[in-house]
Amino acid sequence: MDARETMYEGKSKRVIRTDDPALVILEFKDDATAFNGQKKASIDDKGRVNNAISVLLTEEVQKAGVPSHFVKRLDERRLLVKKVEIIPVEVVVRNVSAGSFAKRYAIAEGMPLAWPLVEIFYKSDALGDPLASDDVAVLLGWAKRRELAFMRDQALIVNEVLKTFFGHVNVDVIDFKLEFGRIGENLVLADEITPDGMRLWERGTGKKLDKDVFRRDLGDLSETYRNLYERLFNAPLPAVGS
Ligand code: UDP
């Protein structure tokens, strides 16, 4: 698969054209951003860890029948994926109160929710990703009603897979964000599944194992991500290029 020019450069990934119009390459960068790009840093090994974790988690959810854009891992930074038309909606699943949810309703972080909550946000950096509803999403043409229903169902399946998977390594899945894309009439899971877009707390201690370490200045994100890699793969992160 010949890589061609960069089509799009995002905050943590680059999208590269290939010689097949139906396929693109996703390249994970070491850049971290928070608060809509106001806080930035380069985090050693973040791209390689996220690439490996995204493959691991995507394969798990694919096994559970959730369709995904993922085709194959090309190398330690790059994945081959199907080109999709991204739906401008972020689908967030929450098991425990945290982040913007806790703030919005003035409740403590760490309160278990009686059942998983699915929220949707409008994907717009200019507006700071505002909370939305299915009615607004349909009205403004971001997605069809059946697509929203599908995304909610699939997000809840992904939640069950992730809770079980992380449970085996003593980690609680607090919340996470998914994005979906269209290929013709079909929707598939797109983007990444990585600790950049999830809250993961160590069971028992509540220690944060995700990007909140960077957002909230709680420690060394590079070390946090390498430790998470070790916990998931039961081996240290390989040296660069190996
Ligand atoms: N999230 C994300 N990208 C965003 C907003 C949220 O990946 O633009 C993830 C975030 O990492 C967390 C979950 O979605 O795991 C819920 O985030 P929340 O709405 O609480 O917002 P935050 O507090 O991160 O601003």
mmCIF file of N, CA, C and O in Angstrom, residues 21-92:
data_model
loop_
_atom_site.group_PDB
_atom_site.id
_atom_site.type_symbol
_atom_site.label_atom_id
_atom_site.label_comp_id
_atom_site.label_asym_id
_atom_site.label_seq_id
_atom_site.Cartn_x
_atom_site.Cartn_y
_atom_site.Cartn_z
ATOM 1 N N PRO A 21 -8.411 4.652 -3.310
ATOM 2 C CA PRO A 21 -9.274 5.709 -2.753
ATOM 3 C C PRO A 21 -10.166 5.243 -1.602
ATOM 4 O O PRO A 21 -10.686 6.074 -0.852
ATOM 5 N N ALA A 22 -10.316 3.925 -1.439
ATOM 6 C CA ALA A 22 -11.184 3.416 -0.365
ATOM 7 C C ALA A 22 -10.424 3.228 0.952
ATOM 8 O O ALA A 22 -11.032 2.896 1.975
ATOM 9 N N LEU A 23 -9.100 3.423 0.920
ATOM 10 C CA LEU A 23 -8.280 3.169 2.113
ATOM 11 C C LEU A 23 -7.432 4.376 2.459
ATOM 12 O O LEU A 23 -6.929 5.059 1.561
ATOM 13 N N VAL A 24 -7.258 4.625 3.748
ATOM 14 C CA VAL A 24 -6.329 5.676 4.191
ATOM 15 C C VAL A 24 -5.460 5.111 5.313
ATOM 16 O O VAL A 24 -5.783 4.085 5.923
ATOM 17 N N ILE A 25 -4.369 5.831 5.581
ATOM 18 C CA ILE A 25 -3.472 5.443 6.670
ATOM 19 C C ILE A 25 -3.678 6.416 7.820
ATOM 20 O O ILE A 25 -3.756 7.633 7.606
ATOM 21 N N LEU A 26 -3.779 5.881 9.027
ATOM 22 C CA LEU A 26 -3.833 6.728 10.234
ATOM 23 C C LEU A 26 -2.477 6.615 10.895
ATOM 24 O O LEU A 26 -2.021 5.515 11.197
ATOM 25 N N GLU A 27 -1.855 7.749 11.144
ATOM 26 C CA GLU A 27 -0.548 7.739 11.806
ATOM 27 C C GLU A 27 -0.665 8.429 13.159
ATOM 28 O O GLU A 27 -1.096 9.582 13.240
ATOM 29 N N PHE A 28 -0.312 7.720 14.200
ATOM 30 C CA PHE A 28 -0.418 8.255 15.562
ATOM 31 C C PHE A 28 0.805 9.115 15.876
ATOM 32 O O PHE A 28 1.944 8.654 15.746
ATOM 33 N N LYS A 29 0.559 10.342 16.326
ATOM 34 C CA LYS A 29 1.653 11.257 16.678
ATOM 35 C C LYS A 29 1.869 11.214 18.199
ATOM 36 O O LYS A 29 1.039 10.699 18.938
ATOM 37 N N ASP A 30 2.966 11.802 18.634
ATOM 38 C CA ASP A 30 3.219 11.863 20.082
ATOM 39 C C ASP A 30 2.564 13.087 20.719
ATOM 40 O O ASP A 30 2.634 13.262 21.934
ATOM 41 N N ASP A 31 1.948 13.940 19.913
ATOM 42 C CA ASP A 31 1.372 15.179 20.456
ATOM 43 C C ASP A 31 0.158 14.901 21.338
ATOM 44 O O ASP A 31 -0.681 14.064 21.003
ATOM 45 N N ALA A 32 0.100 15.621 22.440
ATOM 46 C CA ALA A 32 -1.095 15.571 23.306
ATOM 47 C C ALA A 32 -1.659 16.976 23.385
ATOM 48 O O ALA A 32 -0.906 17.955 23.462
ATOM 49 N N THR A 33 -2.980 17.075 23.351
ATOM 50 C CA THR A 33 -3.617 18.374 23.547
ATOM 51 C C THR A 33 -4.759 18.194 24.535
ATOM 52 O O THR A 33 -5.264 17.084 24.720
ATOM 53 N N ALA A 34 -5.137 19.282 25.173
ATOM 54 C CA ALA A 34 -6.295 19.250 26.075
ATOM 55 C C ALA A 34 -6.948 20.623 26.041
ATOM 56 O O ALA A 34 -6.345 21.596 25.571
ATOM 57 N N PHE A 35 -8.163 20.676 26.554
ATOM 58 C CA PHE A 35 -8.936 21.922 26.616
ATOM 59 C C PHE A 35 -9.017 22.563 25.229
ATOM 60 O O PHE A 35 -8.628 23.711 25.027
ATOM 61 N N ASN A 36 -9.491 21.721 24.277
ATOM 62 C CA ASN A 36 -9.703 22.192 22.919
ATOM 63 C C ASN A 36 -8.431 22.800 22.319
ATOM 64 O O ASN A 36 -8.481 23.839 21.650
ATOM 65 N N GLY A 37 -7.290 22.166 22.586
ATOM 66 C CA GLY A 37 -6.031 22.584 21.968
ATOM 67 C C GLY A 37 -5.276 23.670 22.705
ATOM 68 O O GLY A 37 -4.186 24.072 22.278
ATOM 69 N N GLN A 38 -5.824 24.142 23.831
ATOM 70 C CA GLN A 38 -5.124 25.222 24.546
ATOM 71 C C GLN A 38 -3.873 24.738 25.273
ATOM 72 O O GLN A 38 -2.941 25.500 25.487
ATOM 73 N N LYS A 39 -3.884 23.471 25.694
ATOM 74 C CA LYS A 39 -2.715 22.897 26.359
ATOM 75 C C LYS A 39 -2.113 21.864 25.419
ATOM 76 O O LYS A 39 -2.833 20.997 24.920
ATOM 77 N N LYS A 40 -0.784 21.956 25.185
ATOM 78 C CA LYS A 40 -0.145 21.061 24.212
ATOM 79 C C LYS A 40 1.180 20.547 24.749
ATOM 80 O O LYS A 40 1.868 21.274 25.456
ATOM 81 N N ALA A 41 1.558 19.356 24.366
ATOM 82 C CA ALA A 41 2.895 18.837 24.692
ATOM 83 C C ALA A 41 3.187 17.658 23.785
ATOM 84 O O ALA A 41 2.274 17.078 23.193
ATOM 85 N N SER A 42 4.478 17.325 23.686
ATOM 86 C CA SER A 42 4.849 16.101 22.998
ATOM 87 C C SER A 42 5.172 15.075 24.079
ATOM 88 O O SER A 42 5.914 15.357 25.011
ATOM 89 N N ILE A 43 4.547 13.904 23.983
ATOM 90 C CA ILE A 43 4.671 12.878 25.023
ATOM 91 C C ILE A 43 5.403 11.681 24.421
ATOM 92 O O ILE A 43 4.862 11.019 23.524
ATOM 93 N N ASP A 44 6.601 11.405 24.904
ATOM 94 C CA ASP A 44 7.395 10.291 24.368
ATOM 95 C C ASP A 44 6.578 8.998 24.361
ATOM 96 O O ASP A 44 5.938 8.676 25.373
ATOM 97 N N ASP A 45 6.626 8.293 23.284
ATOM 98 C CA ASP A 45 6.018 6.959 23.128
ATOM 99 C C ASP A 45 4.493 6.951 23.020
ATOM 100 O O ASP A 45 3.896 5.897 22.822
ATOM 101 N N LYS A 46 3.833 8.119 23.148
ATOM 102 C CA LYS A 46 2.365 8.110 23.144
ATOM 103 C C LYS A 46 1.805 7.521 21.836
ATOM 104 O O LYS A 46 0.880 6.711 21.863
ATOM 105 N N GLY A 47 2.382 7.915 20.697
ATOM 106 C CA GLY A 47 1.875 7.434 19.416
ATOM 107 C C GLY A 47 1.982 5.921 19.304
ATOM 108 O O GLY A 47 1.038 5.244 18.877
ATOM 109 N N ARG A 48 3.122 5.371 19.731
ATOM 110 C CA ARG A 48 3.325 3.918 19.611
ATOM 111 C C ARG A 48 2.407 3.148 20.550
ATOM 112 O O ARG A 48 1.881 2.093 20.200
ATOM 113 N N VAL A 49 2.240 3.686 21.783
ATOM 114 C CA VAL A 49 1.351 3.010 22.742
ATOM 115 C C VAL A 49 -0.085 3.065 22.231
ATOM 116 O O VAL A 49 -0.799 2.053 22.224
ATOM 117 N N ASN A 50 -0.528 4.231 21.764
ATOM 118 C CA ASN A 50 -1.920 4.353 21.306
ATOM 119 C C ASN A 50 -2.186 3.494 20.078
ATOM 120 O O ASN A 50 -3.273 2.917 19.938
ATOM 121 N N ASN A 51 -1.217 3.410 19.201
ATOM 122 C CA ASN A 51 -1.372 2.550 18.029
ATOM 123 C C ASN A 51 -1.611 1.104 18.491
ATOM 124 O O ASN A 51 -2.587 0.456 18.079
ATOM 125 N N ALA A 52 -0.773 0.607 19.385
ATOM 126 C CA ALA A 52 -0.891 -0.792 19.838
ATOM 127 C C ALA A 52 -2.196 -1.017 20.595
ATOM 128 O O ALA A 52 -2.890 -2.021 20.379
ATOM 129 N N ILE A 53 -2.559 -0.079 21.467
ATOM 130 C CA ILE A 53 -3.781 -0.253 22.267
ATOM 131 C C ILE A 53 -5.019 -0.163 21.381
ATOM 132 O O ILE A 53 -5.976 -0.925 21.530
ATOM 133 N N SER A 54 -4.999 0.743 20.417
ATOM 134 C CA SER A 54 -6.152 0.886 19.540
ATOM 135 C C SER A 54 -6.394 -0.404 18.748
ATOM 136 O O SER A 54 -7.534 -0.848 18.601
ATOM 137 N N VAL A 55 -5.317 -1.030 18.281
ATOM 138 C CA VAL A 55 -5.455 -2.295 17.542
ATOM 139 C C VAL A 55 -6.032 -3.371 18.460
ATOM 140 O O VAL A 55 -6.996 -4.068 18.107
ATOM 141 N N LEU A 56 -5.469 -3.484 19.650
ATOM 142 C CA LEU A 56 -5.918 -4.508 20.606
ATOM 143 C C LEU A 56 -7.412 -4.352 20.904
ATOM 144 O O LEU A 56 -8.185 -5.318 20.841
ATOM 145 N N LEU A 57 -7.835 -3.123 21.214
ATOM 146 C CA LEU A 57 -9.234 -2.894 21.617
ATOM 147 C C LEU A 57 -10.177 -3.003 20.414
ATOM 148 O O LEU A 57 -11.281 -3.534 20.527
ATOM 149 N N THR A 58 -9.729 -2.508 19.262
ATOM 150 C CA THR A 58 -10.586 -2.600 18.076
ATOM 151 C C THR A 58 -10.812 -4.064 17.703
ATOM 152 O O THR A 58 -11.929 -4.465 17.355
ATOM 153 N N GLU A 59 -9.758 -4.882 17.796
ATOM 154 C CA GLU A 59 -9.943 -6.310 17.477
ATOM 155 C C GLU A 59 -10.918 -6.962 18.451
ATOM 156 O O GLU A 59 -11.727 -7.796 18.052
ATOM 157 N N GLU A 60 -10.858 -6.574 19.721
ATOM 158 C CA GLU A 60 -11.814 -7.111 20.710
ATOM 159 C C GLU A 60 -13.243 -6.749 20.326
ATOM 160 O O GLU A 60 -14.140 -7.570 20.396
ATOM 161 N N VAL A 61 -13.479 -5.477 19.972
ATOM 162 C CA VAL A 61 -14.863 -5.085 19.681
ATOM 163 C C VAL A 61 -15.326 -5.671 18.340
ATOM 164 O O VAL A 61 -16.500 -6.017 18.191
ATOM 165 N N GLN A 62 -14.399 -5.832 17.410
ATOM 166 C CA GLN A 62 -14.774 -6.495 16.139
ATOM 167 C C GLN A 62 -15.227 -7.933 16.402
ATOM 168 O O GLN A 62 -16.182 -8.411 15.798
ATOM 169 N N LYS A 63 -14.529 -8.615 17.337
ATOM 170 C CA LYS A 63 -14.910 -10.006 17.677
ATOM 171 C C LYS A 63 -16.329 -10.059 18.218
ATOM 172 O O LYS A 63 -17.024 -11.055 18.071
ATOM 173 N N ALA A 64 -16.757 -8.959 18.853
ATOM 174 C CA ALA A 64 -18.117 -8.904 19.410
ATOM 175 C C ALA A 64 -19.130 -8.483 18.349
ATOM 176 O O ALA A 64 -20.303 -8.253 18.657
ATOM 177 N N GLY A 65 -18.677 -8.328 17.101
ATOM 178 C CA GLY A 65 -19.603 -8.051 16.006
ATOM 179 C C GLY A 65 -19.778 -6.577 15.670
ATOM 180 O O GLY A 65 -20.620 -6.234 14.839
ATOM 181 N N VAL A 66 -18.986 -5.703 16.309
ATOM 182 C CA VAL A 66 -19.113 -4.266 16.017
ATOM 183 C C VAL A 66 -18.267 -3.957 14.775
ATOM 184 O O VAL A 66 -17.058 -4.192 14.776
ATOM 185 N N PRO A 67 -18.890 -3.458 13.698
ATOM 186 C CA PRO A 67 -18.106 -3.174 12.495
ATOM 187 C C PRO A 67 -17.192 -1.970 12.707
ATOM 188 O O PRO A 67 -17.550 -1.031 13.407
ATOM 189 N N SER A 68 -16.008 -2.044 12.092
ATOM 190 C CA SER A 68 -15.019 -0.980 12.307
ATOM 191 C C SER A 68 -14.325 -0.654 10.996
ATOM 192 O O SER A 68 -14.310 -1.468 10.070
ATOM 193 N N HIS A 69 -13.722 0.514 10.947
ATOM 194 C CA HIS A 69 -12.956 0.911 9.754
ATOM 195 C C HIS A 69 -11.596 0.199 9.681
ATOM 196 O O HIS A 69 -10.924 0.226 8.656
ATOM 197 N N PHE A 70 -11.190 -0.463 10.775
ATOM 198 C CA PHE A 70 -9.839 -1.021 10.875
ATOM 199 C C PHE A 70 -9.601 -2.142 9.863
ATOM 200 O O PHE A 70 -10.395 -3.065 9.750
ATOM 201 N N VAL A 71 -8.490 -2.071 9.143
ATOM 202 C CA VAL A 71 -8.111 -3.130 8.201
ATOM 203 C C VAL A 71 -6.912 -3.900 8.742
ATOM 204 O O VAL A 71 -6.969 -5.094 8.961
ATOM 205 N N LYS A 72 -5.783 -3.203 8.971
ATOM 206 C CA LYS A 72 -4.621 -3.882 9.552
ATOM 207 C C LYS A 72 -3.615 -2.867 10.092
ATOM 208 O O LYS A 72 -3.633 -1.692 9.725
ATOM 209 N N ARG A 73 -2.748 -3.383 10.947
ATOM 210 C CA ARG A 73 -1.666 -2.553 11.486
ATOM 211 C C ARG A 73 -0.520 -2.598 10.485
ATOM 212 O O ARG A 73 -0.150 -3.689 10.013
ATOM 213 N N LEU A 74 0.016 -1.433 10.105
ATOM 214 C CA LEU A 74 1.116 -1.408 9.144
ATOM 215 C C LEU A 74 2.461 -1.434 9.849
ATOM 216 O O LEU A 74 3.380 -2.135 9.442
ATOM 217 N N ASP A 75 2.576 -0.635 10.900
ATOM 218 C CA ASP A 75 3.809 -0.619 11.690
ATOM 219 C C ASP A 75 3.512 0.038 13.034
ATOM 220 O O ASP A 75 2.348 0.247 13.373
ATOM 221 N N GLU A 76 4.566 0.382 13.784
ATOM 222 C CA GLU A 76 4.353 0.814 15.177
ATOM 223 C C GLU A 76 3.603 2.148 15.305
ATOM 224 O O GLU A 76 3.139 2.473 16.390
ATOM 225 N N ARG A 77 3.494 2.886 14.234
ATOM 226 C CA ARG A 77 2.746 4.145 14.287
ATOM 227 C C ARG A 77 1.546 4.199 13.360
ATOM 228 O O ARG A 77 0.721 5.097 13.457
ATOM 229 N N ARG A 78 1.461 3.271 12.395
ATOM 230 C CA ARG A 78 0.481 3.454 11.320
ATOM 231 C C ARG A 78 -0.496 2.285 11.189
ATOM 232 O O ARG A 78 -0.097 1.126 11.289
ATOM 233 N N LEU A 79 -1.743 2.641 10.959
ATOM 234 C CA LEU A 79 -2.791 1.655 10.696
ATOM 235 C C LEU A 79 -3.364 1.909 9.320
ATOM 236 O O LEU A 79 -3.474 3.066 8.898
ATOM 237 N N LEU A 80 -3.781 0.833 8.658
ATOM 238 C CA LEU A 80 -4.529 0.959 7.413
ATOM 239 C C LEU A 80 -6.005 0.854 7.782
ATOM 240 O O LEU A 80 -6.407 -0.090 8.478
ATOM 241 N N VAL A 81 -6.802 1.827 7.356
ATOM 242 C CA VAL A 81 -8.235 1.825 7.687
ATOM 243 C C VAL A 81 -9.046 2.167 6.440
ATOM 244 O O VAL A 81 -8.528 2.758 5.489
ATOM 245 N N LYS A 82 -10.343 1.816 6.500
ATOM 246 C CA LYS A 82 -11.230 2.177 5.387
ATOM 247 C C LYS A 82 -11.550 3.654 5.482
ATOM 248 O O LYS A 82 -11.775 4.170 6.581
ATOM 249 N N LYS A 83 -11.592 4.315 4.348
ATOM 250 C CA LYS A 83 -11.947 5.727 4.328
ATOM 251 C C LYS A 83 -13.444 5.844 4.620
ATOM 252 O O LYS A 83 -14.249 5.134 4.028
ATOM 253 N N VAL A 84 -13.777 6.715 5.541
ATOM 254 C CA VAL A 84 -15.194 6.905 5.889
ATOM 255 C C VAL A 84 -15.531 8.390 5.829
ATOM 256 O O VAL A 84 -14.645 9.238 5.818
ATOM 257 N N GLU A 85 -16.821 8.645 5.803
ATOM 258 C CA GLU A 85 -17.289 10.023 5.960
ATOM 259 C C GLU A 85 -17.663 10.143 7.444
ATOM 260 O O GLU A 85 -18.581 9.459 7.918
ATOM 261 N N ILE A 86 -16.901 10.924 8.179
ATOM 262 C CA ILE A 86 -17.098 10.984 9.639
ATOM 263 C C ILE A 86 -18.433 11.656 9.968
ATOM 264 O O ILE A 86 -18.786 12.684 9.394
ATOM 265 N N ILE A 87 -19.178 11.033 10.866
ATOM 266 C CA ILE A 87 -20.433 11.636 11.358
ATOM 267 C C ILE A 87 -20.022 12.653 12.422
ATOM 268 O O ILE A 87 -19.239 12.315 13.320
ATOM 269 N N PRO A 88 -20.496 13.888 12.357
ATOM 270 C CA PRO A 88 -19.966 14.915 13.267
ATOM 271 C C PRO A 88 -20.552 14.854 14.682
ATOM 272 O O PRO A 88 -20.983 15.864 15.241
ATOM 273 N N VAL A 89 -20.556 13.644 15.212
ATOM 274 C CA VAL A 89 -21.129 13.422 16.528
ATOM 275 C C VAL A 89 -20.152 12.590 17.352
ATOM 276 O O VAL A 89 -19.606 11.609 16.846
ATOM 277 N N GLU A 90 -19.883 13.017 18.580
ATOM 278 C CA GLU A 90 -19.067 12.209 19.490
ATOM 279 C C GLU A 90 -20.023 11.465 20.401
ATOM 280 O O GLU A 90 -20.907 12.070 21.011
ATOM 281 N N VAL A 91 -19.859 10.160 20.460
ATOM 282 C CA VAL A 91 -20.739 9.329 21.286
ATOM 283 C C VAL A 91 -19.969 8.981 22.560
ATOM 284 O O VAL A 91 -18.922 8.340 22.498
ATOM 285 N N VAL A 92 -20.468 9.446 23.696
ATOM 286 C CA VAL A 92 -19.787 9.210 24.974
ATOM 287 C C VAL A 92 -20.619 8.232 25.799
ATOM 288 O O VAL A 92 -21.833 8.392 25.928
#
